[in-house]
XYZ file of C-alpha atoms in Angstrom:
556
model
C 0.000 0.000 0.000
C 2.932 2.391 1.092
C 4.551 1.692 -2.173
C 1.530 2.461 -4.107
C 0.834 5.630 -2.041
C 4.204 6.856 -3.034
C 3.884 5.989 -7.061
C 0.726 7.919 -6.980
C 2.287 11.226 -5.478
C 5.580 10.816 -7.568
C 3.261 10.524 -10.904
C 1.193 13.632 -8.893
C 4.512 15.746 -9.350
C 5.276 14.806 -12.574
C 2.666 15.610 -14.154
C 2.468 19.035 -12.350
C 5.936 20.144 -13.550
C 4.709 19.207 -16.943
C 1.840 21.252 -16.299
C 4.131 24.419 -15.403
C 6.623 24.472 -18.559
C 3.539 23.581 -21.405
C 0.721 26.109 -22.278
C -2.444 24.042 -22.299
C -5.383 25.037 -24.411
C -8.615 25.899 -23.445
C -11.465 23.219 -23.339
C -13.916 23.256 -25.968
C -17.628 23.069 -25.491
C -18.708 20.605 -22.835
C -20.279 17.994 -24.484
C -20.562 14.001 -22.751
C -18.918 11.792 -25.701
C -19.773 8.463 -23.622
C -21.859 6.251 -24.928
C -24.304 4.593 -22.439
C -22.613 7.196 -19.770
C -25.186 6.137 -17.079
C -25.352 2.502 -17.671
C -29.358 3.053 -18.699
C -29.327 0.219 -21.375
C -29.062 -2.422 -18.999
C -26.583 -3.999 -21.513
C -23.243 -2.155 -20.989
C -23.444 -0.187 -24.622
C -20.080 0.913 -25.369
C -18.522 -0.671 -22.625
C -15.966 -3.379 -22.413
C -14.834 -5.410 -19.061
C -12.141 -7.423 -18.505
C -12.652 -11.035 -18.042
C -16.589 -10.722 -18.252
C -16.002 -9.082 -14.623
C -18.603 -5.536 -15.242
C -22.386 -5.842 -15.135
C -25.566 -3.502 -14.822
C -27.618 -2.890 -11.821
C -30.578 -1.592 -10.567
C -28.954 -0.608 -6.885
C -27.048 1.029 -5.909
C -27.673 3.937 -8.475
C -25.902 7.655 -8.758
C -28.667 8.522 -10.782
C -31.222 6.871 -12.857
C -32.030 3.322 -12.702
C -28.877 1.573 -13.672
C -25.301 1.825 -12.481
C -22.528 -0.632 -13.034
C -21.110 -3.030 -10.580
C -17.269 -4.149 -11.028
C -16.408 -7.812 -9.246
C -12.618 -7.235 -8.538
C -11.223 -10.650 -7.494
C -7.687 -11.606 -6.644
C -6.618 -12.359 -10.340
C -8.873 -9.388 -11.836
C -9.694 -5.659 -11.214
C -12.916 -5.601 -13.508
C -11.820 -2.803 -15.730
C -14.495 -1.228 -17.707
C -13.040 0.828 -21.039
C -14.657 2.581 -23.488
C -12.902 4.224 -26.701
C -14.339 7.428 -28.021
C -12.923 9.687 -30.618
C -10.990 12.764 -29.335
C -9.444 16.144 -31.387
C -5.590 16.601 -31.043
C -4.136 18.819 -28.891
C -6.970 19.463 -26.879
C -8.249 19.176 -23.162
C -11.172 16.914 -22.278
C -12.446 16.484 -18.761
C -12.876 13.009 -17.316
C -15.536 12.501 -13.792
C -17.783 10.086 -12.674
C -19.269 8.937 -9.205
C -18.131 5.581 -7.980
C -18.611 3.956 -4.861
C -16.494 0.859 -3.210
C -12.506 0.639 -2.150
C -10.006 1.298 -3.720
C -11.852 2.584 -7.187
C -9.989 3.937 -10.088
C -11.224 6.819 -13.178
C -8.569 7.391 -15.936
C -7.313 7.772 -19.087
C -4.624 4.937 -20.789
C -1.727 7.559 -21.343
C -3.375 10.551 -19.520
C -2.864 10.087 -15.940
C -5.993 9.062 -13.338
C -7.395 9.587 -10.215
C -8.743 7.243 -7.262
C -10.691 6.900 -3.963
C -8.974 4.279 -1.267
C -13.185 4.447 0.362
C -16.450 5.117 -0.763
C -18.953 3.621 1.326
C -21.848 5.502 -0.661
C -21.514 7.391 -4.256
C -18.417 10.110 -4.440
C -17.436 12.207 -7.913
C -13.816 11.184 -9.147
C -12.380 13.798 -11.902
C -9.337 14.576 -13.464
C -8.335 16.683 -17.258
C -6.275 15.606 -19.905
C -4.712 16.896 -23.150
C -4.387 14.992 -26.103
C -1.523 14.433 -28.125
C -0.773 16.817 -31.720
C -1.528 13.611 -33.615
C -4.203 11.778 -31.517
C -7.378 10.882 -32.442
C -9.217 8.577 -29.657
C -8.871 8.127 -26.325
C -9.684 4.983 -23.750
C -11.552 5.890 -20.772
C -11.762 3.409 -17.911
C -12.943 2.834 -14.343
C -11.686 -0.130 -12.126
C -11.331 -1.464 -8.850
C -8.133 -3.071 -7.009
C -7.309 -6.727 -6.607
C -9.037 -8.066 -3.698
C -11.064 -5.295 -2.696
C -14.712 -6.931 -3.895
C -17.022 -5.114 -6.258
C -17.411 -1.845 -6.856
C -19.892 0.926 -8.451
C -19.729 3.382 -10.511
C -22.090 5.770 -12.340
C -22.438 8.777 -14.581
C -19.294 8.609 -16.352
C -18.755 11.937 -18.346
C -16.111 12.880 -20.895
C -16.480 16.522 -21.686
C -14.861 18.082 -24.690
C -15.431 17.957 -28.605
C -15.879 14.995 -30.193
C -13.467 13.687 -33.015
C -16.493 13.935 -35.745
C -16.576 17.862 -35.211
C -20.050 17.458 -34.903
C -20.845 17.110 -38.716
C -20.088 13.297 -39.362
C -22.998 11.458 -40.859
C -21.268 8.352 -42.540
C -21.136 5.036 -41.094
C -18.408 3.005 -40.698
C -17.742 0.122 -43.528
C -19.789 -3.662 -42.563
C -16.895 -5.542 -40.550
C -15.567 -8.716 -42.753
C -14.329 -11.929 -42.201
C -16.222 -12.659 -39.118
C -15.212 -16.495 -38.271
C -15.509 -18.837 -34.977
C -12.466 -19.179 -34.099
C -12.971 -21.786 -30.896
C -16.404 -22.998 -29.065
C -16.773 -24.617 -25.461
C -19.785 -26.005 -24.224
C -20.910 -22.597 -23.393
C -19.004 -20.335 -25.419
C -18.040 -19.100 -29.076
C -14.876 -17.319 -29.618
C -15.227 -14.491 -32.473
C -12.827 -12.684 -34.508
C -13.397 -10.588 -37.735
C -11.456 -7.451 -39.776
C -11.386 -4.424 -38.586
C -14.182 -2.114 -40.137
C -13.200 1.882 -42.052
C -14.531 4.554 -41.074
C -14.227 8.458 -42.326
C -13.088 9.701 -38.674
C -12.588 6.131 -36.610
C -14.273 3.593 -35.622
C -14.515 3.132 -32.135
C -16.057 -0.032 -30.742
C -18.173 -3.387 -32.494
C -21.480 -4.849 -31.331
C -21.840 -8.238 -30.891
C -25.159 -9.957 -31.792
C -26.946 -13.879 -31.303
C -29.390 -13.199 -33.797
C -31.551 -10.408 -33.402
C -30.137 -9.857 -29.940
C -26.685 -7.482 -29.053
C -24.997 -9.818 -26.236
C -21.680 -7.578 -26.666
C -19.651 -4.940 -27.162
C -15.929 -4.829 -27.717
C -13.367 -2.274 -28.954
C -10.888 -4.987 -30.007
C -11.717 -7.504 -33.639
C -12.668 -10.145 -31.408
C -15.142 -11.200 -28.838
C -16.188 -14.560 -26.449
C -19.908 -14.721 -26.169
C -20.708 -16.947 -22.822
C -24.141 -18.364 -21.533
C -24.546 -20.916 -24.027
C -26.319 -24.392 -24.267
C -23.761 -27.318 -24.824
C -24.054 -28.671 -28.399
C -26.366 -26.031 -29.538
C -26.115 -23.869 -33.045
C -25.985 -19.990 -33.080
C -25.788 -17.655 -35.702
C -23.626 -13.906 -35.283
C -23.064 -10.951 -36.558
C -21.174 -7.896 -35.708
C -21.462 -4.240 -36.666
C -19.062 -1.219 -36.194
C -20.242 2.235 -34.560
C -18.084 5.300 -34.820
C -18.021 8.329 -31.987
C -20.988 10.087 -33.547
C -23.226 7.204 -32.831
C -23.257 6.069 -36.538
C -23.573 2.233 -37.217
C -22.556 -0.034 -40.297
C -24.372 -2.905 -41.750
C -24.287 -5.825 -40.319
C -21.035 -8.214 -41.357
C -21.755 -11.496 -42.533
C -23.325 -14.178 -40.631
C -20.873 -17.151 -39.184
C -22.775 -20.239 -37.144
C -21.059 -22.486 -34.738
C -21.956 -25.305 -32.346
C -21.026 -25.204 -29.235
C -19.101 -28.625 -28.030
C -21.006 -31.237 -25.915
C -18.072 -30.590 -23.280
C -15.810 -33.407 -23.675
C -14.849 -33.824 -20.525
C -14.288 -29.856 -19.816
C -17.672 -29.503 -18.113
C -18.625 -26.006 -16.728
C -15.341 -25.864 -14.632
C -16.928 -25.235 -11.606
C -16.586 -26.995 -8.376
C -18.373 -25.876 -5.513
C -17.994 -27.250 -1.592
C -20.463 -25.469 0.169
C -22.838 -27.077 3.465
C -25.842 -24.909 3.810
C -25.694 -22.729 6.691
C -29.399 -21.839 8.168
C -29.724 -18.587 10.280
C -33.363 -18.990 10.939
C -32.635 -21.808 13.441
C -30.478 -24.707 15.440
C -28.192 -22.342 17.631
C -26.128 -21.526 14.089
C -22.337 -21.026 14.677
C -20.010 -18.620 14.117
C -18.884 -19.145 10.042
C -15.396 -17.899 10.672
C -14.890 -20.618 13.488
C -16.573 -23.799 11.086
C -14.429 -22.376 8.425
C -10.834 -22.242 10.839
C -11.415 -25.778 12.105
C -12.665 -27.164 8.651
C -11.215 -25.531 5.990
C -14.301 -24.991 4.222
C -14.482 -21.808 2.138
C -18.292 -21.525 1.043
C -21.731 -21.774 2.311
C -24.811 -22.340 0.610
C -27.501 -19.578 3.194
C -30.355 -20.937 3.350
C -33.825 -19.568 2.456
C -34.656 -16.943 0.222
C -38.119 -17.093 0.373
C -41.176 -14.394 -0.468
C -42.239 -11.819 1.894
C -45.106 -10.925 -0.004
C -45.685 -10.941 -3.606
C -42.694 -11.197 -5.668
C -40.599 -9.675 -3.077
C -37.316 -11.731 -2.052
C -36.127 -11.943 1.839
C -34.063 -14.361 3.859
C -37.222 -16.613 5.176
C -39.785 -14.200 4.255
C -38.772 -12.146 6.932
C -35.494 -10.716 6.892
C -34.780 -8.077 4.518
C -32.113 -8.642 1.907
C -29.708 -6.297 3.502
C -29.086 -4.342 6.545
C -29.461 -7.495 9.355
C -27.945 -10.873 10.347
C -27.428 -12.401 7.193
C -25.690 -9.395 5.607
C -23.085 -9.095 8.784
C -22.890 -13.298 8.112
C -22.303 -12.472 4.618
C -19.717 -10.066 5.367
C -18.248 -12.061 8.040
C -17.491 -15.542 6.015
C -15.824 -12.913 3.215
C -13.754 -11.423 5.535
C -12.416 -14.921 6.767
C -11.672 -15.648 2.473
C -14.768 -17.343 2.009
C -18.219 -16.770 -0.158
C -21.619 -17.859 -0.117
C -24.066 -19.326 -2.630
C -28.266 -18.455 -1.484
C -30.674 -21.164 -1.415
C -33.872 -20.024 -3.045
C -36.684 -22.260 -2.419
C -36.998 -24.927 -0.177
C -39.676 -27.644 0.896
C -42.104 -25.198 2.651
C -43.153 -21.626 2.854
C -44.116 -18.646 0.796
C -41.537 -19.456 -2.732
C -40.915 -16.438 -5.034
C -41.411 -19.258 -8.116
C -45.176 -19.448 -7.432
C -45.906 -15.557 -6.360
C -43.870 -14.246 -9.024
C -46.421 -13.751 -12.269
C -43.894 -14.127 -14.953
C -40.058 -15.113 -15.782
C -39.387 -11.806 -16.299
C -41.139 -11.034 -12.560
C -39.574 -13.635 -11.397
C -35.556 -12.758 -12.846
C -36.387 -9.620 -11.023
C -36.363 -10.926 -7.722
C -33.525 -12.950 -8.294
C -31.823 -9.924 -9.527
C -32.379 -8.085 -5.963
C -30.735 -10.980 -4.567
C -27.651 -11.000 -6.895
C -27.406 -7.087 -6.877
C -27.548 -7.404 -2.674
C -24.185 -9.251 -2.362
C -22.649 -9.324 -6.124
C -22.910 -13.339 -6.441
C -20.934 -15.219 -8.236
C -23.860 -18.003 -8.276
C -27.700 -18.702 -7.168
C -29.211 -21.837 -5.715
C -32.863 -22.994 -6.776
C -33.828 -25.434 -4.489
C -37.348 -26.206 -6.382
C -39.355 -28.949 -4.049
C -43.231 -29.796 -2.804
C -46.024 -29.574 -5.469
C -46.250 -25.662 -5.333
C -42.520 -25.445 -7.663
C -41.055 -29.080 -8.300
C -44.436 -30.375 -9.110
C -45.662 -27.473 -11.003
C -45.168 -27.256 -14.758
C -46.230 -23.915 -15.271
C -43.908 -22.782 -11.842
C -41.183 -25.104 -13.375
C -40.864 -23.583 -16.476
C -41.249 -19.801 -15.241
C -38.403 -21.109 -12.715
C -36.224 -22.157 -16.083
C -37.094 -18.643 -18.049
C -35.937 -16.397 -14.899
C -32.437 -18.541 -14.617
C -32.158 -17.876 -18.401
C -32.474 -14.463 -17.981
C -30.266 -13.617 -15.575
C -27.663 -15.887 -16.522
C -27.849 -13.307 -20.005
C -27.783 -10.626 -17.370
C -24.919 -11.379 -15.334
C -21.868 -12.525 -17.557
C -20.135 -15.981 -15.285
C -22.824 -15.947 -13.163
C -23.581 -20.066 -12.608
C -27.174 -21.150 -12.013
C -27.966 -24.189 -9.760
C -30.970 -26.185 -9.545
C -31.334 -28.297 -6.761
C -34.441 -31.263 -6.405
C -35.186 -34.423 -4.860
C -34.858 -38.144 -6.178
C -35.847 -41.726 -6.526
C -32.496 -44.391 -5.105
C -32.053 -44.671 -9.401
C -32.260 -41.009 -10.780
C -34.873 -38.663 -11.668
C -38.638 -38.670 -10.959
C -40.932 -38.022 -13.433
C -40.897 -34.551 -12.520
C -36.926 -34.481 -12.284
C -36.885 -35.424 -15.670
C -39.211 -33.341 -17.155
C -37.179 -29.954 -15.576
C -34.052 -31.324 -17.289
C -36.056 -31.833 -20.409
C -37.399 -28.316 -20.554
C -34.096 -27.157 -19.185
C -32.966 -27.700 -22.346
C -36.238 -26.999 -24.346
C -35.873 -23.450 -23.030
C -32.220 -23.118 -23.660
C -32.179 -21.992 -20.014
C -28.305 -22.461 -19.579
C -28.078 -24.040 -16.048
C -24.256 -25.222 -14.972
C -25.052 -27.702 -11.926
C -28.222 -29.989 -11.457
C -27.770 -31.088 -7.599
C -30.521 -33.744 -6.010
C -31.187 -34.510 -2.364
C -30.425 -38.588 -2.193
C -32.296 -38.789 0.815
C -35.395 -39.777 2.652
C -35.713 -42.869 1.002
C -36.500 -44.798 3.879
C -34.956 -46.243 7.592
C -32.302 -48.801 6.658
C -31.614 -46.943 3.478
C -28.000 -48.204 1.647
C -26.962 -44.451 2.093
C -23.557 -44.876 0.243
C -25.133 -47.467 -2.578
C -28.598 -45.564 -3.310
C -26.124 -41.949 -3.853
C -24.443 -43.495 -6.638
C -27.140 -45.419 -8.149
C -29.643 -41.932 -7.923
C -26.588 -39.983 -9.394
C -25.607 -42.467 -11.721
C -29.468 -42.202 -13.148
C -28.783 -38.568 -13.134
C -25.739 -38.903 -15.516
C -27.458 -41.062 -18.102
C -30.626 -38.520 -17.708
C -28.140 -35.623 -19.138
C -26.502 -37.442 -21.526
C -30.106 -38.295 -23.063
C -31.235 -34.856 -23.353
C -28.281 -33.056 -23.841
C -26.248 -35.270 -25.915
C -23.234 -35.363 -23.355
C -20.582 -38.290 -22.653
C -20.066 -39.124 -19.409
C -17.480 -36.725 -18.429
C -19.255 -33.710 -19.319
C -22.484 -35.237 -17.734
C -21.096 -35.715 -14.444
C -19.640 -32.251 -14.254
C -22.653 -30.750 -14.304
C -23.813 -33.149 -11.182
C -24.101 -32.074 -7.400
C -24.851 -33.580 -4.601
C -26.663 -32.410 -1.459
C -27.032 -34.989 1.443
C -28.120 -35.119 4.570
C -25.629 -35.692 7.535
C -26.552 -38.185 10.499
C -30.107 -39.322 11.000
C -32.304 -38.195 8.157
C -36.497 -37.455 8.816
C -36.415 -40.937 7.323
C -33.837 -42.506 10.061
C -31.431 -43.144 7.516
C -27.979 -42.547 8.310
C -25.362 -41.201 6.552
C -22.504 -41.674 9.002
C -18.875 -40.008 8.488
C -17.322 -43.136 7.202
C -20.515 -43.449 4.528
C -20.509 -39.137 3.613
C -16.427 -39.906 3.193
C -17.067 -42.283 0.814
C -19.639 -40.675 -0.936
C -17.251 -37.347 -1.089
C -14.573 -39.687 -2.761
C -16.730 -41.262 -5.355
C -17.560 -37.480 -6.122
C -13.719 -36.215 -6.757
C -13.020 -39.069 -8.725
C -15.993 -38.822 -11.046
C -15.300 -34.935 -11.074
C -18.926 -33.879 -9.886
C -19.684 -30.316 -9.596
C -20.638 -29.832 -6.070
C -20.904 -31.470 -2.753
C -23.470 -30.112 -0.142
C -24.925 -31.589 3.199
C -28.235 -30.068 5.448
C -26.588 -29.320 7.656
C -23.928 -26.920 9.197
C -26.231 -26.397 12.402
C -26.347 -29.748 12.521
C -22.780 -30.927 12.437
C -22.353 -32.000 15.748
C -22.864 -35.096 17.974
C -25.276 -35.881 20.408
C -25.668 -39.846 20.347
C -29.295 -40.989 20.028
C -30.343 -37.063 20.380
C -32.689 -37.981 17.002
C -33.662 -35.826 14.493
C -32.678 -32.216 15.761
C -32.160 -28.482 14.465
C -28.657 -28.408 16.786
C -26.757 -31.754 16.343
C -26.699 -34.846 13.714
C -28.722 -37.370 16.037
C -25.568 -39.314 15.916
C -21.679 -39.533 18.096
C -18.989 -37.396 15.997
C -16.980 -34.363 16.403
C -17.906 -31.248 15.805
C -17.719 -30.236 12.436
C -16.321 -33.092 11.097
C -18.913 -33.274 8.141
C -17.959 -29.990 7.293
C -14.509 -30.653 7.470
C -15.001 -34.209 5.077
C -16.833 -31.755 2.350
C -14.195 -29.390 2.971
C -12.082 -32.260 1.071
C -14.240 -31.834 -2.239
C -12.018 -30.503 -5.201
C -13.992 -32.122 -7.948
């Protein structure tokens, strides 16, 4: 940090002297040469993010209705550029609110300017002068490694734009748009650069009839694809007075049927229930275990299509937030369970998809997930086709919404795979091209007695062949889109899974590369010999934590 602090005041000084020897000329007219300055399309227009890290939100907002949220992780700071065309030799001022730590506004080549805090909106804003012979300029606003996600909103760039204000010809249709590499969920593009009279400044990306992206570079990876699934692009250019060129030609490509590569994601994560059983501190589970993520349990509706932690709880401001904040702090991260057996679900209150994607946006905008839980039981979701399919249609949509955002469903099973109403939501899953990366089921409550270890594998096993059916998948790719959610010690069912059984079960997982490993639960993972089936303790002798500490051991 100290070093940092220092690089910032020596580049401070610099570019002061250099201020003091050159004659700097006056600003031109004020005019914002952003495009989407406020975020207000809800699709980042003009925009491009490193590593799919930048997304639109509805809170918290500057101004307007939009605003967009940066996830800075470890590896990546989430910056958001946009090129615009510039006149030589002239000065432009850059500002924009932004909210978060450690949040950056600049110019590549023209200096920038920073907060270290933010807890609500502050303006960032610095001036620049072009060079004699330059002609565009990158804006850009990012956060710091490590620091978590950050906002910003009302980005303004105020000068003269490079068109003098009189340009009225499009830029040339881009050309030899090609796939150049597909995944099971994405297509790699690349094409030739488009002309333009002044210079063009940035491509859009579209699936169809739909604009899924915007780049400033002759190449783009469109995510959120089905596995082995067709799609037909396009791209057209756009130039800093808004103008847009025909459409390039049209390239198709199939995404893979995974081969093995899956989604790459692995998740460990026990749920974690706030609403009862005495729940423990996350950051001492996660010392003794080594377990890094929790799956919260239940979002639930508190009237209408309203989302709060068990109908009660508001999203943020209470326990679960400070819980939130708490396992992040320790290096964890949590996944939300949505759903449940009983109560009041959002899937059934919620009118439409579109209704529905809302709420699940609230949730996603409240903590800036990286994934979302469905847990879709009991005749009001599970078995409910209309509930099941408006269920599919809102994961679809914010998956679109929320580039590497994964989408879990969760549901119960027979001891050999599916129900009849498990395998009807994979069928429509992929019917509705709804995208989802993980289909976990409960193998429990099949009865006292229960082969706990045997009836797993055989009920996951049914699973596998399920997806390869419908989605066309070998085995590989099948089973790493497979989770599995027990239940730890003595079941409602007095079944039990003991830790010998659940360490078995976890090693049949890693070595068939399964997607995630989950147990009900955390509360519950401790002993209390012939205690039964209780909120506090796993009805059976063990140590604490020790089921936590065996899932701990998943790595897929």
């Amino acid at each position: 940090m100290l070093i940092r602090n220092r690089l910032v005041a020596s580049l401070g000084a610099s570019l002061l002297g250099a201020a003091a020897l050159v004659a700097l000329p006056t600003p031109a007219q004020a005019a914002n040469l952003l495009t989407d300055p406020g975020f207000e399309s809800g699709a980042l227009t003009g925009w491009s993010c490193s590593g799919g890290t930048g997304s639109v939100v509805s809170t918290p907002v500057h101004g307007g209705t939009k605003a967009l949220a940066g996830a800075a992780s470890a590896s990546d700071n989430a910056k958001c550029s946009q090129t615009v065309a510039v006149q030589p030799n002239t000065t432009y001022t850059l500002s924009g609110w932004v909210r978060g730590s450690y949040v950056y506004l600049g110019v590549d080549g023209g200096g920038s300017t920073w907060t270290a805090s933010a807890p609500s909106y502050q303006q960032l804003q610095l001036s620049f002068t072009t060079g004699a012979s330059q002609t565009s300029a990158t804006v850009y606003i990012h956060g710091w490694y490590g620091q978590g996600t950050y906002h910003a909103d009302d980005i303004s760039l105020d000068g003269p734009g490079g068109g003098g204000g009189t340009d009225t010809q499009a830029p040339t249709a881009p050309t030899g748009l090609q796939a150049t590499g597909t995944t099971s969920s994405t297509v790699s593009l690349s094409w030739t650069a488009a002309t333009d009279n002044v210079g063009v400044t940035g491509y859009d990306v579209y699936r169809g009839a739909t604009k899924v992206s915007t780049v400033t570079g002759t190449s783009a990876t469109v995510g959120g694809l089905a596995a082995n699934t067709a799609y037909t692009f396009t791209v057209k250019a756009r130039d800093a007075a808004g103008n847009v060129s025909p459409a390039s030609s049209a390239v198709t490509a199939t995404t893979t049927p995974g081969g093995g590569g899956g989604t790459g994601f692995k998740q460990a994560a026990p749920y974690l229930y706030l609403g009862w059983g005495n729940p423990p501190a996350p950051a001492t589970v996660m010392n003794a275990t080594g377990i890094k993520t929790f799956t919260m349990a239940f979002i639930l509706s508190s009237g209408g299509c309203n989302p709060a932690w068990d109908g009660q709880r508001p999203l943020t401001g209470g326990v679960d937030q400070s819980t939130i904040g708490a396992i992040r702090a320790a290096g964890g991260d949590i996944v939300p369970s949505i759903g449940g057996w009983s109560g009041n679900k959002l899937g059934p209150n919620c009118s439409t998809p579109e209704a529905l994607a809302g709420a699940y946006q609230k949730v996603i905008d409240a903590y800036g997930l990286k994934s979302i839980d469905v847990d879709i039981e009991n005749t009001d979701e599970f078995e409910n086709a209309v509930v099941q399919d408006r269920i599919l249609n809102a994961l679809k949509i914010v998956k679109a919404g929320n580039p590497g955002l994964r989408t879990i469903l969760t549901f119960g099973t027979s001891t050999t795979g599916p129900t009849s109403w498990g395998n009807r939501l994979i069928e429509q899953s992929k019917a509705l091209n709804a995208g989802i990366d993980v289909f976990t089921i409960m193998p429990f409550d099949f009865g006292g007695g229960a082969d706990m270890y045997g009836n797993t594998v055989n009920a996951t096993e049914g699973l596998k062949n399920k997806l390869k059916s419908v989605y066309g998948w070998d085995d590989a790719t099948a089973y790493a889109h497979i989770g599995i959610s027990g239940m730890n010690g003595l079941s409602d069912q007095q079944e039990v899974t003991s830790l010998e059984t659940w360490t078995k079960i976890r090693d049949w997982a890693n070595a068939h590369h399964l997607a995630r490993l989950a147990f009900w639960s955390v509360n519950r993972d401790r002993g209390c010999a012939g205690g039964g089936v209780t909120e506090t303790c796993s009805g059976i002798a063990q140590p604490d934590w020790e089921f936590t500490r065996i899932t701990a051991g998943f790595t897929g």
